[in-house]
Coordinates of C-alpha atoms in Angstrom, one line a residue:
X250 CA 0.0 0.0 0.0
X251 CA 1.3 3.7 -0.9
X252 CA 2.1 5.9 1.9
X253 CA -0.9 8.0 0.6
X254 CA -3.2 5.1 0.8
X255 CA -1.9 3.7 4.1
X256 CA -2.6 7.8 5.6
X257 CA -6.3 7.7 3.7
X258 CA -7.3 4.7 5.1
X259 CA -5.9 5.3 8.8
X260 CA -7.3 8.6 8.9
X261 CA -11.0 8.1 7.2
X262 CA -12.1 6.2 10.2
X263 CA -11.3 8.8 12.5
X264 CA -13.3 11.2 10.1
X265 CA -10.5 13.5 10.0
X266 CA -9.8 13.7 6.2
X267 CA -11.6 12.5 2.7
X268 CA -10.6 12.4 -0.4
X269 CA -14.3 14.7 -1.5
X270 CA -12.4 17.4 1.0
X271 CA -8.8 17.6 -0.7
X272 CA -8.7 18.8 -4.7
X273 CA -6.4 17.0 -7.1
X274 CA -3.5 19.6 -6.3
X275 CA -3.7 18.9 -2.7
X276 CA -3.9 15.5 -2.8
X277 CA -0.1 15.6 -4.5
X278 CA 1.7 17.9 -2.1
X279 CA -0.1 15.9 0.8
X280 CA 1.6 13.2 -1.3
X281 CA 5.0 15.1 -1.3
X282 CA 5.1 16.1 2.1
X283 CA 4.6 12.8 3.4
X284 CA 7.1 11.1 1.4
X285 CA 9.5 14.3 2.3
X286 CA 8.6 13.4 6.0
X287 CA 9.5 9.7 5.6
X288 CA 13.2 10.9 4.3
X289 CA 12.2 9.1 1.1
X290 CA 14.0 10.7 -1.8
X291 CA 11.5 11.5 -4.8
X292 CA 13.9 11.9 -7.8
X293 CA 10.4 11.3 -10.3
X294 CA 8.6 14.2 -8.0
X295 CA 10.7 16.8 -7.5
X296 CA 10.1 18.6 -10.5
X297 CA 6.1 18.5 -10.1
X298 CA 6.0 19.3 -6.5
X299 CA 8.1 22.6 -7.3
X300 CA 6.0 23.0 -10.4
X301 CA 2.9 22.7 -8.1
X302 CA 4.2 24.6 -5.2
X303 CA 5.0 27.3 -7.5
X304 CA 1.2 27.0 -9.1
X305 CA -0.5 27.2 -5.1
X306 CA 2.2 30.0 -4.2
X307 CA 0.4 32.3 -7.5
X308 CA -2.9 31.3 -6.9
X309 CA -2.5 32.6 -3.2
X310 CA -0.5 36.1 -4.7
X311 CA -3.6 36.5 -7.5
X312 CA -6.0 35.7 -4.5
X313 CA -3.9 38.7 -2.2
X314 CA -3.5 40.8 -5.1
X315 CA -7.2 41.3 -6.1
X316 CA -8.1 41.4 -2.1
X317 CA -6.1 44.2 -1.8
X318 CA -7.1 46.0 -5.1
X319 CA -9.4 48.9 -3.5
X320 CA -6.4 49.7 -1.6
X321 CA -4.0 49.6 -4.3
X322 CA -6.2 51.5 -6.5
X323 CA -7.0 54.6 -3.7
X324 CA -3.0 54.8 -2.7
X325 CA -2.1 54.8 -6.2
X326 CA -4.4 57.4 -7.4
X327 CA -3.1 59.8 -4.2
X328 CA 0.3 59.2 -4.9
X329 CA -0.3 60.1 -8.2
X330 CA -1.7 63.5 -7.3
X331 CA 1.0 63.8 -5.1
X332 CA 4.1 64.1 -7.5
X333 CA 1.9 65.5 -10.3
X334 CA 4.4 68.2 -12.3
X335 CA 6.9 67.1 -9.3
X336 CA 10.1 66.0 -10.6
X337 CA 11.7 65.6 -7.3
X338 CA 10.9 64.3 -3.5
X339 CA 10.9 67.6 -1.8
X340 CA 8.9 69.4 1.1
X341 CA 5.6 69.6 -0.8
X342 CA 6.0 66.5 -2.2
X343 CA 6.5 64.3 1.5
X344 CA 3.3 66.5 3.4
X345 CA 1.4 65.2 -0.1
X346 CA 2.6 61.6 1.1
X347 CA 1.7 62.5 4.5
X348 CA -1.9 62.8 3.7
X349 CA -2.4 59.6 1.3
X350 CA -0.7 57.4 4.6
X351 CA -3.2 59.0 7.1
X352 CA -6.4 59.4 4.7
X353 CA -5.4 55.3 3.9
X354 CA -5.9 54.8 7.6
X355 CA -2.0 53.8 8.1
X356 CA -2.3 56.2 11.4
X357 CA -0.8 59.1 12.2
X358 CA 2.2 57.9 14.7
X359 CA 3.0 55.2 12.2
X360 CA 2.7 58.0 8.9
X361 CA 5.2 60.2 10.9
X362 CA 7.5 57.4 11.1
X363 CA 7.8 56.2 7.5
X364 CA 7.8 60.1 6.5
X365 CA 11.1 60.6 8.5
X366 CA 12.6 57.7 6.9
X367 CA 12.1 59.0 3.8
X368 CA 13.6 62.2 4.6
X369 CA 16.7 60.7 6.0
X370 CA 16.9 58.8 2.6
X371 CA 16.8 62.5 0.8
X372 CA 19.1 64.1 2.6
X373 CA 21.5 61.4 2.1
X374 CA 20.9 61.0 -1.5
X375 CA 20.1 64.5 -1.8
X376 CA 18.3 63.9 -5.1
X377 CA 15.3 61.4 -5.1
X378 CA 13.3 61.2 -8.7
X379 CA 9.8 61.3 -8.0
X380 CA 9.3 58.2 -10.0
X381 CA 11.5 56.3 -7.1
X382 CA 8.8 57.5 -4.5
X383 CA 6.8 54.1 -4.9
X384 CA 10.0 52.2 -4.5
X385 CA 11.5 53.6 -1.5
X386 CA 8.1 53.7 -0.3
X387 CA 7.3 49.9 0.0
X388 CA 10.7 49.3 1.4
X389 CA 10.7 51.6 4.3
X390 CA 7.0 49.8 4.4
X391 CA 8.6 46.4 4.8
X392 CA 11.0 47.4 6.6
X393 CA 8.7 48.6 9.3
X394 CA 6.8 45.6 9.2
X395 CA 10.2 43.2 9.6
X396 CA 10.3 45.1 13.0
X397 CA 6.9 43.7 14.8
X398 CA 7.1 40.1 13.2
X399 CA 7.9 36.9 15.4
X400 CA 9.9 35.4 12.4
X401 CA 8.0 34.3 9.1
X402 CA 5.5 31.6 8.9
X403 CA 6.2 30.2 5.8
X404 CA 2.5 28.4 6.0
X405 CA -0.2 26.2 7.6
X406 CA 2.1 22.9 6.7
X407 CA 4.7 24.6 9.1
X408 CA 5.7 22.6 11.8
X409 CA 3.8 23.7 14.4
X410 CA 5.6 24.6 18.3
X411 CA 3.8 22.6 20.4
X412 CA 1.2 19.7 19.9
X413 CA -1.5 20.2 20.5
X414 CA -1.1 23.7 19.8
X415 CA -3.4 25.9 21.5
X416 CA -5.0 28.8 20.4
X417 CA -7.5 31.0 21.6
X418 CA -9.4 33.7 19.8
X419 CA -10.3 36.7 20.9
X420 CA -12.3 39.9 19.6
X421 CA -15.4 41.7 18.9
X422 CA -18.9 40.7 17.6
X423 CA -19.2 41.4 13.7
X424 CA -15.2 41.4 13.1
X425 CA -15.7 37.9 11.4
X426 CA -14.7 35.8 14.3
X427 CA -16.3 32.8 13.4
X428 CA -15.6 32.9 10.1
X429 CA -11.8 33.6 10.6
X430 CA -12.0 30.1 13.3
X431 CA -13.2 27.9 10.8
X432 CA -10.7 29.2 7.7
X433 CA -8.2 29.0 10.0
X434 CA -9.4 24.7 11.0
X435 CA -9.8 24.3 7.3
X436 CA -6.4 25.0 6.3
X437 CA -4.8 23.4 9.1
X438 CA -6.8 20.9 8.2
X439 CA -5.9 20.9 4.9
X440 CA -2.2 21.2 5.5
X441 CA -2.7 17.6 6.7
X442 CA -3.1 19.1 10.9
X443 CA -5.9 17.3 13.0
X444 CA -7.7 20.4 14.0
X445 CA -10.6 20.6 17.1
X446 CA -12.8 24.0 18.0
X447 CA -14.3 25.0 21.4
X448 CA -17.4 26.9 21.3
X449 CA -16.6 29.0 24.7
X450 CA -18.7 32.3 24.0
X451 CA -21.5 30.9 25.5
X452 CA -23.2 34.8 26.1
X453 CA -24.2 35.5 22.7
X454 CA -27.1 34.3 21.3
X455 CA -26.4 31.6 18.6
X456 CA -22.6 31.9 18.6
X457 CA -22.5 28.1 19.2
X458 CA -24.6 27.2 16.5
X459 CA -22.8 28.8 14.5
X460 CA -19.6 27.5 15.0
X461 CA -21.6 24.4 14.9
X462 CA -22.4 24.6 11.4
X463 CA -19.2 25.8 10.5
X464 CA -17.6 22.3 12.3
X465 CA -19.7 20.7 10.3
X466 CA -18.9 22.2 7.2
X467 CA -15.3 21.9 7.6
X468 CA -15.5 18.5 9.3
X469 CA -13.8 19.4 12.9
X470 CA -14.7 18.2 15.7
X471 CA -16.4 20.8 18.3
X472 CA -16.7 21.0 22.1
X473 CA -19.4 22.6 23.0
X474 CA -22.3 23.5 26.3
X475 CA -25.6 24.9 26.7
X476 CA -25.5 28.5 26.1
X477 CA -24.8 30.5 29.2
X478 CA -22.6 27.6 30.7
X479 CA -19.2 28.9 32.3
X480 CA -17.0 29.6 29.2
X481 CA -13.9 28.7 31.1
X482 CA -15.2 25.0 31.7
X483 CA -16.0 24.5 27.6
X484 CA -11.7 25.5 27.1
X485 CA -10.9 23.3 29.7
X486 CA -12.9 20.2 27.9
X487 CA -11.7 21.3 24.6
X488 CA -7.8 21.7 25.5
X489 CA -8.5 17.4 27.6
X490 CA -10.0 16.3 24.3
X491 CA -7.1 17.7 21.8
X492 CA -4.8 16.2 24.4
X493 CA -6.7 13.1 24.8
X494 CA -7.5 13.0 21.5
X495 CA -3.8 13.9 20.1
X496 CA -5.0 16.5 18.3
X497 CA -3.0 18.7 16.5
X498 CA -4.3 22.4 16.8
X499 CA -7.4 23.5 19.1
X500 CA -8.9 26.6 18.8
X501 CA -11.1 28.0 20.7
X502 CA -13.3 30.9 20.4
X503 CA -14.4 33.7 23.5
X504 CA -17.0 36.2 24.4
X505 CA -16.6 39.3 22.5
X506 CA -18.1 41.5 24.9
X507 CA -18.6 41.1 28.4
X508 CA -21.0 44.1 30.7
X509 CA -17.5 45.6 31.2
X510 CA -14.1 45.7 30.5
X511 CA -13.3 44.3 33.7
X512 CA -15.7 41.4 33.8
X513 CA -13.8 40.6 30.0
X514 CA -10.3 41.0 31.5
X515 CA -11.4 37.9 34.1
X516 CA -13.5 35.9 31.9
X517 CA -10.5 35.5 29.6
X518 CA -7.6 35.5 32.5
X519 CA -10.3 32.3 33.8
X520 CA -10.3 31.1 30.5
X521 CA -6.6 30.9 30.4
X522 CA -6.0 29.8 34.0
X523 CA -8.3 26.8 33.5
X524 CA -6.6 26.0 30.2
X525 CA -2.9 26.2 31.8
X526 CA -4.1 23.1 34.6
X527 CA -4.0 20.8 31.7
X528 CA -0.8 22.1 29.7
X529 CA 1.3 24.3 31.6
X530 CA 2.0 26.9 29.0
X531 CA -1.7 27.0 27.2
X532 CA -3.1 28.9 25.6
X533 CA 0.2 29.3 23.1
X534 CA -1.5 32.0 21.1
X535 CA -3.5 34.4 21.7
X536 CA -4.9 35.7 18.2
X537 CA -7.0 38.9 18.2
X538 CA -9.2 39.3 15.0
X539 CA -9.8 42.9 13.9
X540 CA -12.3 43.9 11.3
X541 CA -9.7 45.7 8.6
X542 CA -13.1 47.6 6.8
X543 CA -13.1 49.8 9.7
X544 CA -10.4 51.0 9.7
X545 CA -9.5 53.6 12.7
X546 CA -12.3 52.0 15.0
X547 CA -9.7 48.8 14.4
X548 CA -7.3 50.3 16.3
X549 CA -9.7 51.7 19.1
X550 CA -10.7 47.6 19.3
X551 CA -6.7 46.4 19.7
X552 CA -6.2 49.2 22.2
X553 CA -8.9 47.6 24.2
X554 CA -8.4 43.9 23.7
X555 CA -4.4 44.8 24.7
X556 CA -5.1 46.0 27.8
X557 CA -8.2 43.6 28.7
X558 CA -5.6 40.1 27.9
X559 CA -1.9 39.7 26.6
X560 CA -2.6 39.6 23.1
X561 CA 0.8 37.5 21.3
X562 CA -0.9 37.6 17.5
X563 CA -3.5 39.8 14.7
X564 CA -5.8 38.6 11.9
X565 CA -7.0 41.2 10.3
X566 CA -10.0 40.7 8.6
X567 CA -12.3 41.5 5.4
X568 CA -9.5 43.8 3.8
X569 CA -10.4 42.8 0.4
X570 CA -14.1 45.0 0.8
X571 CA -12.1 48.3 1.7
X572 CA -9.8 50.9 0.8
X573 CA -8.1 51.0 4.1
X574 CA -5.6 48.4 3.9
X575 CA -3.0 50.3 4.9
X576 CA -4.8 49.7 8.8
X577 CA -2.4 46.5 8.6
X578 CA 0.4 48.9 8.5
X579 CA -0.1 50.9 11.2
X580 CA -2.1 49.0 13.5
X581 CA 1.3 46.1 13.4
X582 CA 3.4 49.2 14.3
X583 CA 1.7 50.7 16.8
X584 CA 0.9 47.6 19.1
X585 CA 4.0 45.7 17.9
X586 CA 2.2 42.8 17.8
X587 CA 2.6 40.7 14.9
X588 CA -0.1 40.2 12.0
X589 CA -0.4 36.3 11.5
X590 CA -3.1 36.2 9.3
X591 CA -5.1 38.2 6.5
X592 CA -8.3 37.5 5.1
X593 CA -8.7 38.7 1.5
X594 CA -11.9 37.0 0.6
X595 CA -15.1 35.0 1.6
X596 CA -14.1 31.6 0.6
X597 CA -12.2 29.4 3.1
X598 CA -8.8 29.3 1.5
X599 CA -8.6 33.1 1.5
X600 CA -7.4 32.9 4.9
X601 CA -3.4 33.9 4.3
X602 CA -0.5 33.7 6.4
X603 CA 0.8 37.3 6.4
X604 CA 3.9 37.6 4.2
X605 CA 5.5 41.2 4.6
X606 CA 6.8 41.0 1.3
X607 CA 3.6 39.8 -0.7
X608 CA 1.7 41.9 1.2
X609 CA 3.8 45.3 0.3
X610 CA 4.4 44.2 -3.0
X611 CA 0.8 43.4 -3.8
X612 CA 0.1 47.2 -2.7
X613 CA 3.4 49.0 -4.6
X614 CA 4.1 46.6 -7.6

């Protein structure tokens, strides 16, 4: 039996994985990566797994590039206006830039920052053409980024820290919540990761059942209690199950709002306190999800969830629905917490890791 069908056929009982979940193109690199996990060499593969690697790595640039687009097209045309009958970067030309960061919701603190970059890089080249503006832009961009990132996560198929690696979600009604929890299961899932969700915001009115359906949908397993049950008891069963159950990832979802800040601040220190009783270091991520769409009122949410719980991670949500993408920007500067994931779309897959580089050049090129 192939090491594919051996994987299949141990892993179907369990309900974990089938082959109506996985497309063609997954099926091979879950082929690959097993094979490359055995220490097997693949001398007839190699070639097609890069090939196909390649094809999945500009699928997910076309998917960021078009997700992205409203924001692209609104900096672009502001830049343009900017250097209009401007032949070099000078005064005029950097308060113009000024305004397109801020009006693209980059933030003020974070605007100031990139525009003294760029005037450190004039007056030591003295002479900067106008049509290097866009260049030197989405470097000092990157750059800024490189400095609030935990190291890059190459992908979902990245081995992950600890196992079962717990994470727990945290963030406001209507940011996309939900949604983000089960993209995130399904490509875990789909990176070959045995993945199980706790349903632990058990105050808002058909937040289980919907995670419900989206368990289904995805084909996860979910822990779950009556509604108003303590939230604290639903993460404990969940992190015993993926420990019992030698699960890979768990993720479990929280209360966005509580009467109070204060009565949020101990519903998720409970939360975590419970969670650490049955592994020590639990919850290993805390990932706060922030609707991108709107923009300032994002930041006002991460100011709040920061000081409410030690938040260690950021998906930023809905981005490709907006013009202010540049909220990713400022809002990984300010709190210097690292943006792990972007969503750029409504379908599952349109969950993203966030890749500095893609990101900025998807905005610049």
């Amino acid at each position: 039996m192939t090491i594919l069908k051996t994987f299949l056929a141990n892993k179907k009982g369990n309900n974990i994985i089938s082959k109506a979940f996985f497309s063609e193109e997954s099926f091979f690199y879950l082929y690959a990566l097993l094979k490359d996990r055995q220490g097997k060499a693949m001398p007839c593969l190699n070639e097609k797994k890069m090939a196909l690697l390649g094809f999945i790595s500009k699928e997910k640039k076309k998917d960021l590039d078009k997700g992205l687009e409203k924001t692209k097209e609104s900096v672009f045309k502001k830049l343009s206006r900017a250097v209009v009958g401007k032949s070099k970067v000078d005064d005029e030309v950097l308060d113009q830039l000024e305004e397109v960061l801020i009006s693209s919701d980059v933030g003020v603190d974070t605007t100031i920052r990139i525009i003294e970059r760029i005037e450190a890089r004039v007056a030591s080249d003295k002479y900067l053409n106008t049509s290097e503006l866009n260049k030197i832009l989405s470097e000092e961009i990157a750059s800024l980024l490189e400095e609030n990132t935990s190291g890059e996560l190459n992908d979902f198929d990245t081995e992950l820290p600890a196992r079962p690696y717990i994470i727990m979600v945290v963030g406001v009604n209507g940011v996309g919540k939900t949604t983000t929890i089960a993209k995130l299961a399904y490509q875990y899932k789909n990176a070959g990761k045995s993945v199980i969700l706790g349903a632990a915001d058990t105050f808002r009115a058909a937040a289980v059942d919907q995670l419900e359906v989206w368990s289904e949908r995805v084909d996860v397993k979910l822990i779950k209690q009556a509604m108003g049950s303590d939230p604290a008891s639903v993460a404990y069963d969940t992190v015993q199950s993926a420990l019992k159950g030698n699960i890979d990832v768990a993720i479990i979802d929280t209360a966005g709002r509580l009467h109070n800040k204060a009565n949020l601040m101990n519903e998720l220190a409970k939360i975590k306190k419970v969670m650490a009783k049955v592994i020590p270091d639990a919850p290993h991520e805390v990932l706060l999800i922030l609707d991108g769409s709107t923009g300032q009122n994002a930041f006002e949410q991460a100011k709040q969830f920061t000081l409410s719980t030690e938040v260690t991670s950021l998906a930023i949500t809905k981005l490709d629905g907006t013009a202010k993408g540049g909220v990713v920007i400022g809002i990984s500067d300010q709190f210097k917490i690292p943006v792990k994931y972007i969503g750029v779309g409504e379908k599952l897959e349109h969950l993203q890791v966030f890749n500095r580089h893609e990101f900025v050049d998807s905005l610049f090129s």
